[in-house]
Coordinates of C-alpha atoms in Angstrom, one line a residue:
Chain A
M1 CA -4.2 -51.2 135.2
K2 CA -0.4 -51.4 135.0
T3 CA 1.5 -54.0 133.2
P4 CA 4.3 -55.7 135.2
S5 CA 8.0 -55.1 134.3
D6 CA 6.9 -52.7 131.5
R7 CA 9.9 -50.6 130.6
N8 CA 7.9 -47.8 129.1
S9 CA 5.6 -47.3 132.0
M10 CA 8.5 -46.3 134.2
T11 CA 9.5 -42.7 134.8
F12 CA 13.1 -43.7 134.0
A13 CA 12.2 -44.3 130.4
S14 CA 11.1 -40.7 130.0
I15 CA 14.4 -39.2 131.1
T16 CA 16.6 -37.9 128.3
P17 CA 19.9 -39.7 128.6
N18 CA 22.8 -37.7 130.1
E19 CA 20.6 -34.6 130.5
G20 CA 21.0 -34.9 134.2
L21 CA 24.8 -35.0 134.0
K22 CA 24.9 -31.8 131.8
I23 CA 22.6 -30.0 134.2
A24 CA 24.6 -31.1 137.2
V25 CA 27.8 -29.7 135.6
E26 CA 26.1 -26.4 134.9
K27 CA 24.5 -26.1 138.3
G28 CA 27.6 -27.1 140.2
R29 CA 28.0 -29.2 143.3
M30 CA 25.9 -26.9 145.5
G31 CA 23.1 -26.9 142.9
V32 CA 23.0 -30.7 142.8
L33 CA 22.9 -30.9 146.6
G34 CA 20.2 -28.3 146.7
E35 CA 18.0 -30.2 144.3
L36 CA 18.5 -33.5 146.2
S37 CA 17.8 -31.8 149.5
E38 CA 14.6 -30.3 148.1
S39 CA 13.5 -33.6 146.6
G40 CA 13.6 -35.4 150.0
L41 CA 15.0 -38.5 148.3
K42 CA 15.8 -41.3 150.8
G43 CA 17.9 -44.4 150.2
R44 CA 16.0 -46.8 148.0
G45 CA 17.7 -49.9 149.4
G46 CA 15.3 -49.8 152.3
A47 CA 17.1 -48.1 155.1
G48 CA 15.8 -44.7 154.0
F49 CA 18.7 -42.5 154.9
P50 CA 18.4 -39.1 153.2
T51 CA 20.6 -39.1 150.2
S52 CA 21.3 -35.4 150.3
V53 CA 22.6 -35.7 153.9
K54 CA 24.9 -38.5 152.9
W55 CA 26.3 -36.7 149.9
N56 CA 26.7 -33.4 151.8
L57 CA 28.8 -35.1 154.4
A58 CA 31.0 -36.8 151.8
A59 CA 31.3 -33.6 149.8
A60 CA 32.4 -31.7 152.9
A61 CA 35.0 -34.3 153.9
H62 CA 38.6 -33.4 153.2
D63 CA 40.6 -36.1 151.5
T64 CA 42.5 -36.5 148.3
K65 CA 40.6 -39.7 147.4
K66 CA 36.9 -40.3 147.6
Y67 CA 34.8 -43.1 146.3
V68 CA 31.3 -43.6 144.9
V69 CA 30.0 -47.2 145.5
C70 CA 26.9 -48.6 144.0
N71 CA 25.3 -51.3 146.0
A72 CA 24.1 -53.8 143.4
D73 CA 24.1 -56.7 146.0
E74 CA 20.4 -57.1 145.9
G75 CA 19.9 -60.1 148.0
E76 CA 16.8 -59.5 150.0
P77 CA 14.3 -62.3 149.4
G78 CA 11.6 -61.1 147.1
T79 CA 13.6 -58.2 145.6
F80 CA 14.4 -58.0 141.9
K81 CA 13.9 -54.4 140.9
D82 CA 17.6 -53.7 140.8
R83 CA 18.0 -56.6 138.3
F84 CA 15.4 -54.8 136.2
I85 CA 17.2 -51.4 136.5
L86 CA 20.5 -53.0 135.7
A87 CA 19.1 -54.7 132.6
E88 CA 16.9 -51.8 131.4
F89 CA 18.3 -48.6 132.8
A90 CA 22.0 -49.2 133.5
D91 CA 22.9 -46.0 131.6
L92 CA 20.8 -43.9 134.0
M93 CA 22.3 -45.6 137.0
F94 CA 25.9 -45.0 135.8
E95 CA 24.8 -41.4 135.1
G96 CA 23.7 -41.1 138.7
M97 CA 27.0 -42.4 139.9
T98 CA 28.9 -39.9 137.7
I99 CA 26.8 -37.1 139.2
G100 CA 27.7 -38.5 142.6
G101 CA 31.4 -38.4 141.7
F102 CA 31.1 -34.8 140.5
T103 CA 29.2 -33.8 143.6
I104 CA 31.4 -35.3 146.3
G105 CA 34.6 -34.9 144.3
A106 CA 35.4 -38.6 143.7
A107 CA 37.3 -39.9 140.7
E108 CA 36.5 -43.6 141.1
G109 CA 33.2 -45.4 141.2
I110 CA 32.7 -49.1 142.0
V111 CA 29.6 -51.2 141.3
Y112 CA 29.5 -54.1 143.7
L113 CA 27.5 -56.6 141.7
R114 CA 26.2 -59.7 143.4
G115 CA 27.6 -63.0 142.2
E116 CA 24.2 -64.3 141.3
Y117 CA 23.9 -61.5 138.7
T118 CA 27.1 -62.4 136.9
Y119 CA 25.1 -62.9 133.7
L120 CA 24.4 -59.1 133.7
R121 CA 28.1 -58.2 133.8
G122 CA 28.7 -58.4 130.1
H123 CA 25.9 -55.9 129.4
L124 CA 27.1 -53.5 132.1
E125 CA 30.7 -53.6 130.8
T126 CA 29.3 -52.8 127.3
V127 CA 27.4 -49.8 128.6
L128 CA 30.4 -48.6 130.5
E129 CA 32.6 -48.9 127.3
Q130 CA 30.0 -46.8 125.4
R131 CA 30.0 -44.2 128.1
R132 CA 33.8 -44.0 127.9
K133 CA 33.7 -43.6 124.2
A134 CA 31.2 -40.9 124.5
K135 CA 33.5 -39.1 127.0
L136 CA 30.9 -39.5 129.7
L137 CA 33.5 -41.3 131.7
G138 CA 37.2 -40.7 131.8
K139 CA 39.1 -37.4 132.0
N140 CA 37.6 -34.0 131.7
I141 CA 34.0 -35.2 131.3
L142 CA 31.8 -33.0 129.2
G143 CA 34.8 -30.7 128.7
K144 CA 34.8 -29.8 132.4
K145 CA 38.4 -29.5 133.4
G146 CA 39.3 -31.6 136.4
F147 CA 36.1 -33.6 136.3
N148 CA 37.6 -37.1 136.1
F149 CA 35.5 -40.1 136.9
D150 CA 35.5 -43.8 135.9
I151 CA 33.6 -46.8 137.0
R152 CA 34.6 -50.4 137.5
I153 CA 32.6 -53.5 138.4
Q154 CA 33.5 -55.8 141.2
M155 CA 31.7 -59.1 141.7
G156 CA 30.3 -60.3 145.0
A157 CA 30.6 -63.9 145.9
G158 CA 27.3 -64.9 147.3
A159 CA 26.9 -63.4 150.7
Y160 CA 23.6 -61.6 151.7
V161 CA 25.2 -59.7 154.5
C162 CA 27.4 -57.8 151.9
G163 CA 24.3 -55.7 151.1
E164 CA 25.0 -54.0 154.4
E165 CA 27.2 -51.0 153.5
T166 CA 30.1 -51.6 155.8
A167 CA 30.2 -55.3 155.1
L168 CA 30.2 -54.4 151.4
I169 CA 33.2 -52.2 151.9
E170 CA 35.0 -55.0 153.8
S171 CA 34.3 -57.3 150.9
L172 CA 35.7 -54.7 148.4
E173 CA 38.8 -54.5 150.5
G174 CA 39.3 -58.3 150.3
Q175 CA 38.0 -59.2 153.7
R176 CA 35.2 -61.4 155.0
G177 CA 32.0 -59.6 154.7
E178 CA 31.6 -58.8 158.3
P179 CA 29.8 -55.5 159.2
R180 CA 31.9 -52.8 161.0
N181 CA 30.8 -50.8 164.0
R182 CA 29.3 -47.5 163.0
P183 CA 30.3 -44.7 163.6
P184 CA 32.6 -44.0 161.9
F185 CA 30.3 -44.0 158.9
P186 CA 31.5 -44.7 155.3
V187 CA 31.0 -41.0 154.4
D188 CA 33.9 -40.4 156.7
T189 CA 35.9 -43.6 156.8
G190 CA 34.9 -45.8 153.9
F191 CA 36.7 -47.8 151.2
M192 CA 40.4 -47.9 152.1
G193 CA 39.7 -45.4 154.9
H194 CA 38.5 -42.7 152.4
P195 CA 35.2 -40.9 152.4
T196 CA 32.7 -43.1 150.4
I197 CA 29.1 -42.9 149.5
V198 CA 27.3 -46.2 149.2
N199 CA 24.0 -46.0 147.5
N200 CA 21.5 -48.4 146.0
V201 CA 21.1 -49.0 142.3
E202 CA 17.7 -47.4 142.3
T203 CA 18.8 -44.4 144.3
F204 CA 21.4 -43.5 141.7
A205 CA 18.8 -43.8 138.9
W206 CA 16.5 -41.5 140.9
V207 CA 19.3 -38.9 141.4
A208 CA 19.8 -38.6 137.7
S209 CA 16.0 -38.3 137.2
I210 CA 15.6 -35.7 139.9
I211 CA 18.3 -33.5 138.4
V212 CA 16.4 -33.5 135.1
K213 CA 12.9 -33.1 136.4
G214 CA 13.7 -31.0 139.5
G215 CA 13.5 -31.7 143.3
K216 CA 10.1 -30.0 143.4
W217 CA 8.6 -32.5 141.0
F218 CA 9.8 -35.4 143.2
K219 CA 8.7 -33.8 146.5
H220 CA 5.1 -33.4 145.4
I221 CA 4.7 -37.1 144.9
G222 CA 4.3 -39.5 147.8
T223 CA 3.9 -38.4 151.5
E224 CA 5.6 -35.7 153.4
K225 CA 8.2 -38.0 155.0
S226 CA 8.5 -40.4 152.1
T227 CA 8.6 -38.4 148.9
G228 CA 8.6 -39.5 145.3
L229 CA 8.2 -42.7 143.4
K230 CA 9.6 -46.1 144.1
L231 CA 10.0 -49.4 142.2
F232 CA 8.4 -52.4 143.8
S233 CA 9.2 -56.1 143.2
I234 CA 5.9 -58.0 143.4
S235 CA 5.9 -61.8 143.8
G236 CA 3.9 -64.6 145.4
D237 CA 0.2 -65.2 145.0
V238 CA -0.7 -62.5 142.5
E239 CA -2.0 -62.5 139.0
R240 CA 0.6 -60.2 137.6
P241 CA 4.0 -60.5 139.4
G242 CA 6.8 -58.2 138.3
V243 CA 8.4 -54.8 138.8
Y244 CA 6.0 -51.8 139.2
E245 CA 6.5 -48.1 139.9
F246 CA 4.2 -46.7 142.5
P247 CA 4.3 -43.5 144.6
M248 CA 5.5 -43.8 148.1
G249 CA 2.6 -43.9 150.6
I250 CA 0.5 -46.3 148.6
T251 CA -1.7 -48.5 150.8
V252 CA -1.3 -52.3 150.8
D253 CA -4.9 -52.5 149.5
Q254 CA -4.3 -50.2 146.5
L255 CA -1.1 -52.0 145.7
L256 CA -2.8 -55.4 145.8
R257 CA -5.6 -54.2 143.4
E258 CA -3.0 -53.0 140.9
V259 CA -1.1 -56.3 140.8
G260 CA -4.1 -58.7 141.1
G261 CA -3.5 -59.9 144.6
E262 CA -6.9 -59.3 146.1
G263 CA -8.0 -61.9 148.6
A264 CA -4.5 -62.3 150.1
K265 CA -4.4 -63.2 153.8
A266 CA -1.0 -61.6 154.4
V267 CA 1.7 -59.6 152.7
Q268 CA 5.4 -59.7 153.5
I269 CA 6.8 -56.2 153.0
G270 CA 10.5 -55.6 153.0
G271 CA 11.6 -59.1 152.3
A272 CA 12.8 -61.6 154.9
S273 CA 14.0 -58.8 157.1
G274 CA 10.7 -56.9 156.7
H275 CA 7.3 -57.3 158.4
C276 CA 4.4 -59.6 157.7
V277 CA 1.3 -57.5 157.4
H278 CA -2.0 -59.1 158.2
Q279 CA -5.1 -58.6 156.1
K280 CA -6.7 -56.4 158.8
D281 CA -3.8 -53.9 158.4
F282 CA -4.0 -53.6 154.6
S283 CA -5.1 -50.0 154.9
R284 CA -1.6 -49.1 156.1
K285 CA 0.8 -47.2 153.9
I286 CA 4.0 -48.4 152.4
A287 CA 6.3 -45.5 153.4
Y288 CA 9.3 -45.0 155.7
E289 CA 7.1 -43.7 158.5
D290 CA 4.6 -46.6 158.3
I291 CA 5.8 -49.9 156.7
P292 CA 9.3 -49.3 155.3
T293 CA 10.5 -51.4 152.4
G294 CA 13.3 -51.7 149.9
G295 CA 10.7 -52.7 147.4
S296 CA 10.1 -56.4 148.2
V297 CA 6.4 -57.4 148.4
I298 CA 5.6 -61.1 148.7
V299 CA 1.9 -61.9 148.7
F300 CA 0.4 -64.9 150.5
G301 CA -2.9 -66.3 149.4
R302 CA -5.5 -68.0 151.7
Q303 CA -4.0 -71.5 151.2
R304 CA -0.5 -70.6 152.5
D305 CA 0.9 -72.0 155.7
M306 CA 2.4 -69.0 157.6
L307 CA 4.5 -71.2 159.8
A308 CA 6.2 -72.5 156.6
V309 CA 6.9 -68.9 155.7
A310 CA 8.5 -68.2 159.0
K311 CA 10.6 -71.3 158.7
N312 CA 11.8 -70.4 155.2
F313 CA 12.9 -67.0 156.4
L314 CA 14.7 -68.3 159.5
E315 CA 16.5 -70.9 157.5
F316 CA 17.6 -68.1 155.3
F317 CA 19.0 -66.1 158.3
V318 CA 20.7 -69.1 159.9
E319 CA 22.5 -69.5 156.6
E320 CA 23.3 -65.9 156.0
S321 CA 24.2 -64.6 159.4
C322 CA 27.9 -63.7 159.2
G323 CA 28.4 -65.2 162.7
Q324 CA 30.2 -62.3 164.1
C325 CA 27.8 -61.4 167.0
T326 CA 26.0 -63.8 169.3
P327 CA 22.4 -62.5 169.2
C328 CA 22.2 -63.1 165.5
R329 CA 24.3 -66.2 165.2
I330 CA 22.7 -68.2 168.0
G331 CA 19.3 -66.3 168.2
N332 CA 18.3 -67.3 164.7
E333 CA 19.1 -70.9 165.3
K334 CA 17.0 -70.9 168.5
L335 CA 14.1 -69.3 166.7
L336 CA 14.3 -71.9 163.9
E337 CA 14.4 -74.7 166.5
G338 CA 11.3 -73.1 168.0
V339 CA 9.5 -73.1 164.6
E340 CA 10.4 -76.8 164.2
L341 CA 8.8 -77.4 167.6
L342 CA 5.7 -75.5 166.5
E343 CA 5.6 -77.6 163.4
K344 CA 5.5 -80.8 165.4
G345 CA 2.9 -79.3 167.6
C346 CA 4.9 -79.4 170.8
C347 CA 5.8 -75.9 171.7
S348 CA 4.3 -74.5 175.0
M349 CA 2.9 -71.0 175.1
K350 CA 5.5 -70.2 177.8
Y351 CA 8.3 -71.2 175.5
L352 CA 6.8 -69.3 172.6
R353 CA 6.8 -66.2 174.7
E354 CA 10.4 -66.8 175.6
L355 CA 11.3 -67.0 171.9
C356 CA 9.5 -63.7 171.3
S357 CA 11.4 -62.1 174.1
L358 CA 14.6 -63.6 172.5
G359 CA 13.6 -62.0 169.2
E360 CA 13.2 -58.6 170.8
T361 CA 16.6 -59.0 172.4
M362 CA 18.1 -59.7 168.9
Q363 CA 16.4 -56.6 167.6
I364 CA 18.3 -54.5 170.2
A365 CA 21.5 -56.4 170.7
S366 CA 22.6 -57.4 167.2
K367 CA 25.5 -55.5 165.7
C368 CA 24.1 -54.8 162.2
G369 CA 20.9 -54.4 160.4
L370 CA 20.8 -58.1 159.4
G371 CA 20.6 -59.3 162.9
Q372 CA 18.4 -56.5 164.2
S373 CA 15.8 -57.2 161.5
S374 CA 16.1 -61.0 161.3
P375 CA 13.4 -61.8 163.9
N376 CA 10.9 -59.3 162.4
A377 CA 9.1 -61.8 160.2
F378 CA 8.9 -64.5 163.0
L379 CA 7.6 -62.0 165.5
S380 CA 5.0 -60.6 163.2
I381 CA 3.8 -64.0 162.1
V382 CA 3.6 -65.2 165.8
K383 CA 1.6 -62.1 166.6
H384 CA -0.9 -62.2 163.8
F385 CA -1.3 -65.9 163.2
Q386 CA -1.1 -67.4 166.6
D387 CA -4.3 -69.4 166.1
E388 CA -2.8 -70.9 163.0
I389 CA 0.5 -72.0 164.4
M390 CA -0.3 -73.3 167.9
G391 CA -1.5 -76.8 168.8
R392 CA -0.8 -78.4 165.4
T393 CA -1.0 -82.1 164.7
A394 CA 2.5 -83.4 163.9
I395 CA 3.2 -84.1 160.3
E396 CA 4.8 -87.5 159.9
Chain B
M1 CA 49.5 -81.6 140.9
L2 CA 52.7 -81.6 138.8
I3 CA 55.4 -79.1 139.5
T4 CA 54.9 -77.5 136.2
E5 CA 51.2 -77.0 136.9
R6 CA 52.0 -75.5 140.2
D7 CA 54.5 -73.1 138.6
Q8 CA 51.9 -72.2 136.0
L9 CA 49.2 -71.5 138.7
R10 CA 51.7 -69.4 140.7
S11 CA 52.6 -67.3 137.7
E12 CA 48.9 -66.9 136.7
I13 CA 48.1 -65.7 140.2
S14 CA 51.1 -63.4 140.2
Q15 CA 50.1 -61.8 136.9
F16 CA 46.4 -61.5 137.9
V17 CA 47.3 -59.8 141.3
K18 CA 49.7 -57.4 139.6
K19 CA 47.0 -56.4 137.1
H20 CA 44.6 -55.7 139.9
G21 CA 46.8 -53.3 141.9
G22 CA 48.7 -55.8 144.0
D23 CA 47.0 -55.0 147.3
R24 CA 44.5 -56.9 149.5
S25 CA 41.6 -55.6 147.5
A26 CA 42.7 -57.8 144.7
L27 CA 42.1 -60.9 146.9
I28 CA 38.5 -61.7 146.1
P29 CA 38.8 -61.1 142.3
A30 CA 41.9 -63.3 142.3
L31 CA 40.0 -66.1 144.2
Q32 CA 37.1 -65.7 141.8
Y33 CA 39.4 -66.1 138.9
I34 CA 40.9 -69.3 140.3
Q35 CA 37.4 -70.6 141.2
Q36 CA 36.2 -70.1 137.7
K37 CA 39.1 -71.7 136.0
Y38 CA 39.7 -74.7 138.3
T39 CA 36.2 -75.1 139.9
Y40 CA 37.7 -74.7 143.3
I41 CA 40.5 -73.1 145.3
S42 CA 43.1 -75.6 146.4
E43 CA 45.3 -75.3 149.5
F44 CA 48.2 -74.7 147.2
A45 CA 46.3 -71.9 145.4
M46 CA 45.4 -70.3 148.7
Q47 CA 49.1 -70.4 149.8
A48 CA 50.2 -68.9 146.4
V49 CA 47.6 -66.0 146.7
A50 CA 48.7 -65.4 150.3
D51 CA 52.4 -65.2 149.2
E52 CA 51.6 -62.9 146.4
L53 CA 49.6 -60.5 148.7
D54 CA 51.9 -60.9 151.6
I55 CA 49.2 -62.1 154.0
H56 CA 48.8 -65.2 156.1
P57 CA 47.2 -68.2 154.3
V58 CA 44.6 -68.4 157.1
E59 CA 43.4 -65.0 156.1
V60 CA 42.8 -66.4 152.6
Y61 CA 41.1 -69.5 154.0
G62 CA 38.9 -67.2 156.1
V63 CA 37.7 -65.4 153.0
V64 CA 37.2 -68.6 150.9
S65 CA 35.1 -70.2 153.7
F66 CA 33.0 -67.1 154.2
Y67 CA 31.6 -66.7 150.7
S68 CA 29.2 -69.3 149.3
F69 CA 30.5 -68.9 145.7
L70 CA 34.1 -69.7 146.7
D71 CA 34.9 -73.4 147.4
C72 CA 37.9 -75.2 148.8
R73 CA 36.7 -78.6 147.5
P74 CA 36.5 -79.5 143.8
K75 CA 33.1 -78.8 142.2
G76 CA 31.5 -80.2 139.1
R77 CA 31.9 -78.4 135.8
F78 CA 28.3 -77.4 136.0
V79 CA 27.2 -76.0 139.4
I80 CA 23.5 -76.0 139.6
R81 CA 22.1 -73.6 142.3
L82 CA 18.3 -73.9 142.8
C83 CA 16.7 -71.0 144.6
R84 CA 15.1 -72.1 147.8
T85 CA 13.7 -68.7 148.9
I86 CA 10.0 -68.3 149.7
S87 CA 8.7 -67.0 146.3
C88 CA 10.3 -69.9 144.4
E89 CA 9.2 -72.3 147.1
M90 CA 5.6 -71.2 146.6
Q91 CA 6.0 -71.8 142.9
G92 CA 7.0 -75.4 143.2
K93 CA 10.7 -75.5 143.9
D94 CA 10.4 -78.8 145.8
R95 CA 9.3 -80.7 142.8
V96 CA 12.1 -79.3 140.7
A97 CA 14.5 -80.2 143.4
R98 CA 13.3 -83.8 143.5
Q99 CA 13.5 -84.1 139.7
L100 CA 17.1 -82.8 139.8
E101 CA 18.0 -85.4 142.4
N102 CA 16.3 -88.1 140.4
D103 CA 17.9 -87.2 137.1
L104 CA 21.4 -86.7 138.5
G105 CA 21.3 -89.5 141.0
I106 CA 22.8 -87.3 143.8
K107 CA 21.5 -85.3 146.7
F108 CA 21.9 -81.6 147.3
G109 CA 25.4 -80.7 148.3
Q110 CA 26.9 -83.6 146.3
T111 CA 28.8 -83.8 143.0
T112 CA 28.2 -86.5 140.4
P113 CA 31.0 -89.1 140.3
D114 CA 32.0 -88.1 136.7
G115 CA 32.6 -84.5 138.0
A116 CA 30.0 -83.0 135.7
F117 CA 27.4 -81.6 138.1
T118 CA 27.2 -80.2 141.5
L119 CA 23.8 -79.7 143.1
E120 CA 23.3 -76.9 145.6
Y121 CA 20.7 -74.6 147.0
A122 CA 21.0 -70.8 146.7
N123 CA 19.3 -68.0 148.5
C124 CA 17.1 -65.6 146.6
L125 CA 18.4 -65.3 143.0
G126 CA 16.2 -62.3 142.3
M127 CA 13.9 -64.1 139.9
C128 CA 10.9 -64.2 142.3
D129 CA 8.4 -63.1 139.6
Q130 CA 9.5 -66.0 137.4
G131 CA 10.1 -68.9 139.8
P132 CA 11.2 -71.5 140.3
A133 CA 14.6 -70.2 139.3
M134 CA 18.1 -71.8 139.1
L135 CA 21.6 -70.9 138.0
V136 CA 23.7 -73.3 136.0
N137 CA 27.1 -71.7 136.5
D138 CA 26.4 -68.1 135.5
Q139 CA 23.3 -68.8 133.3
I140 CA 19.9 -68.2 134.8
F141 CA 16.9 -70.4 134.1
S142 CA 13.4 -69.2 135.2
K143 CA 10.0 -70.9 135.4
V144 CA 11.7 -74.3 135.6
T145 CA 9.4 -77.2 135.7
P146 CA 10.2 -80.8 136.6
E147 CA 9.9 -81.8 132.9
K148 CA 12.3 -79.0 131.8
V149 CA 15.0 -80.3 134.1
H150 CA 16.0 -83.1 131.8
D151 CA 16.5 -80.8 128.8
I152 CA 18.6 -78.4 130.8
L153 CA 20.8 -81.2 132.0
Q154 CA 21.0 -82.7 128.5
G155 CA 22.1 -79.3 127.2
C156 CA 25.0 -79.3 129.7
R157 CA 26.0 -82.9 129.0
Q158 CA 26.4 -82.2 125.3
V159 CA 28.8 -79.3 125.8
F160 CA 30.5 -81.2 128.5
G161 CA 31.1 -84.3 126.3
A162 CA 32.5 -82.3 123.5
H163 CA 35.0 -80.1 125.3
A164 CA 35.4 -81.8 128.7
M165 CA 38.8 -80.4 129.4
Q166 CA 38.1 -76.8 128.5
R167 CA 37.4 -73.9 130.9
K168 CA 33.9 -73.8 132.1
E169 CA 33.2 -70.2 131.2
E170 CA 33.5 -71.2 127.6
H171 CA 30.6 -73.6 127.9
I172 CA 27.9 -71.5 129.3
I173 CA 27.6 -67.7 129.3

């Protein structure tokens, strides 16, 4: 049985510090890209874009300036594994960023740290200073001529949408955090119009680990389409909440046994923007090809009111929608009004179906990932728990 | 605001912006600096930042109004942000909320008349395994219970009484 948030049980703890950076410099850019490509590593923020493809595109782009951005704007409800990495394995993450700088040819790295994690900043600045002193940042790193790279931290200011990579770049540039149209993608036109890779905190830590242990090692863990290990943030009605490391492709059942969450009636996987998985589907796999996740797992016990869960998530999206596009801005408000009608026990089946159809429209017509995924929880709760949410007696 | 105070704010902003490269990407760090020092960003401060970056003040206002950690109205010295997301809600956030309102005598969204506390909700603070969680300025409190609320507030009041006019980052880190 695993212990939650146990530093020593993580693969990251077994990686020799800065070994990855040394190997990367020896192997050269193509060597790093080759390992990453072999590992099959996909973005650990949840979107699951292959890291090697992103880095290849940025490495191939011609520009005098390129940037490495670390997305530490972990705002997804139920996610806290990046907080754990930042507190326990910041060095490994910075190493991954430095490898990124070496690989794509960037001289500047930026950590976009969410405002809610301001209390971690002091620690991160200390680690950065130590790295500078050890000549692991700065000019001619590890004696390699022309390998210049430094990292700075920029604070977010409390906006969930800035976890979306183009909104994050807008925010770095001093704008409102409103997502851009893609294409062009950041690997081509990113921060200040220069090629930029934006990766999650965990992705950078895995890059450094993969360079040490080899792409083959990573590939043999997990499923064919979702390789390797992943950190999960477990909260809700479980005996042992916390951060865990599991291979990709673990079933919901297995996961619940590990964390002491047997007897749950539903599990929300992927946070507010993820899906609510009913008990009957607990044999499904947590993987990009089945139930994708950035690592957030919220467990609901028998006593939980699923309508209250849907309401909580919709209140979240009404608040956090950037307001730029209509499907997301108005759609979430309408869905929330619908949940309030359901709460009062006065929503007709016809209207509920209309709301579901509105949700599907939002999935297609919203501009960015936030809007496209915002109705997911509502739709899956309506689908699986219809008998629980219809025909209620109004609560005075 | 006295003329001298205005001049001082202007020169502070000017120095800060220069230190951060002097282009638009310095905007949010500059606003965060003002927010932290003065608990809010006044119209005058927005105009001064706009002048310094050579952009329209409406652009600055657009940014201030977008981010929930930037405010254009004065806040208390201690901004309490209680997490209202589902994991904290399931762990009893409502009772903590009620106790905070009872002990401070204000509702969420309000500031105490003495300017000491502002009470707000926040979305997920990333403490879901140790809820209910809340931030007091930059400091995080986890597993907050209704009876712990009093001690936390008392801790703030003591520093507030002793150094009421000092910058808030010196109180709580």
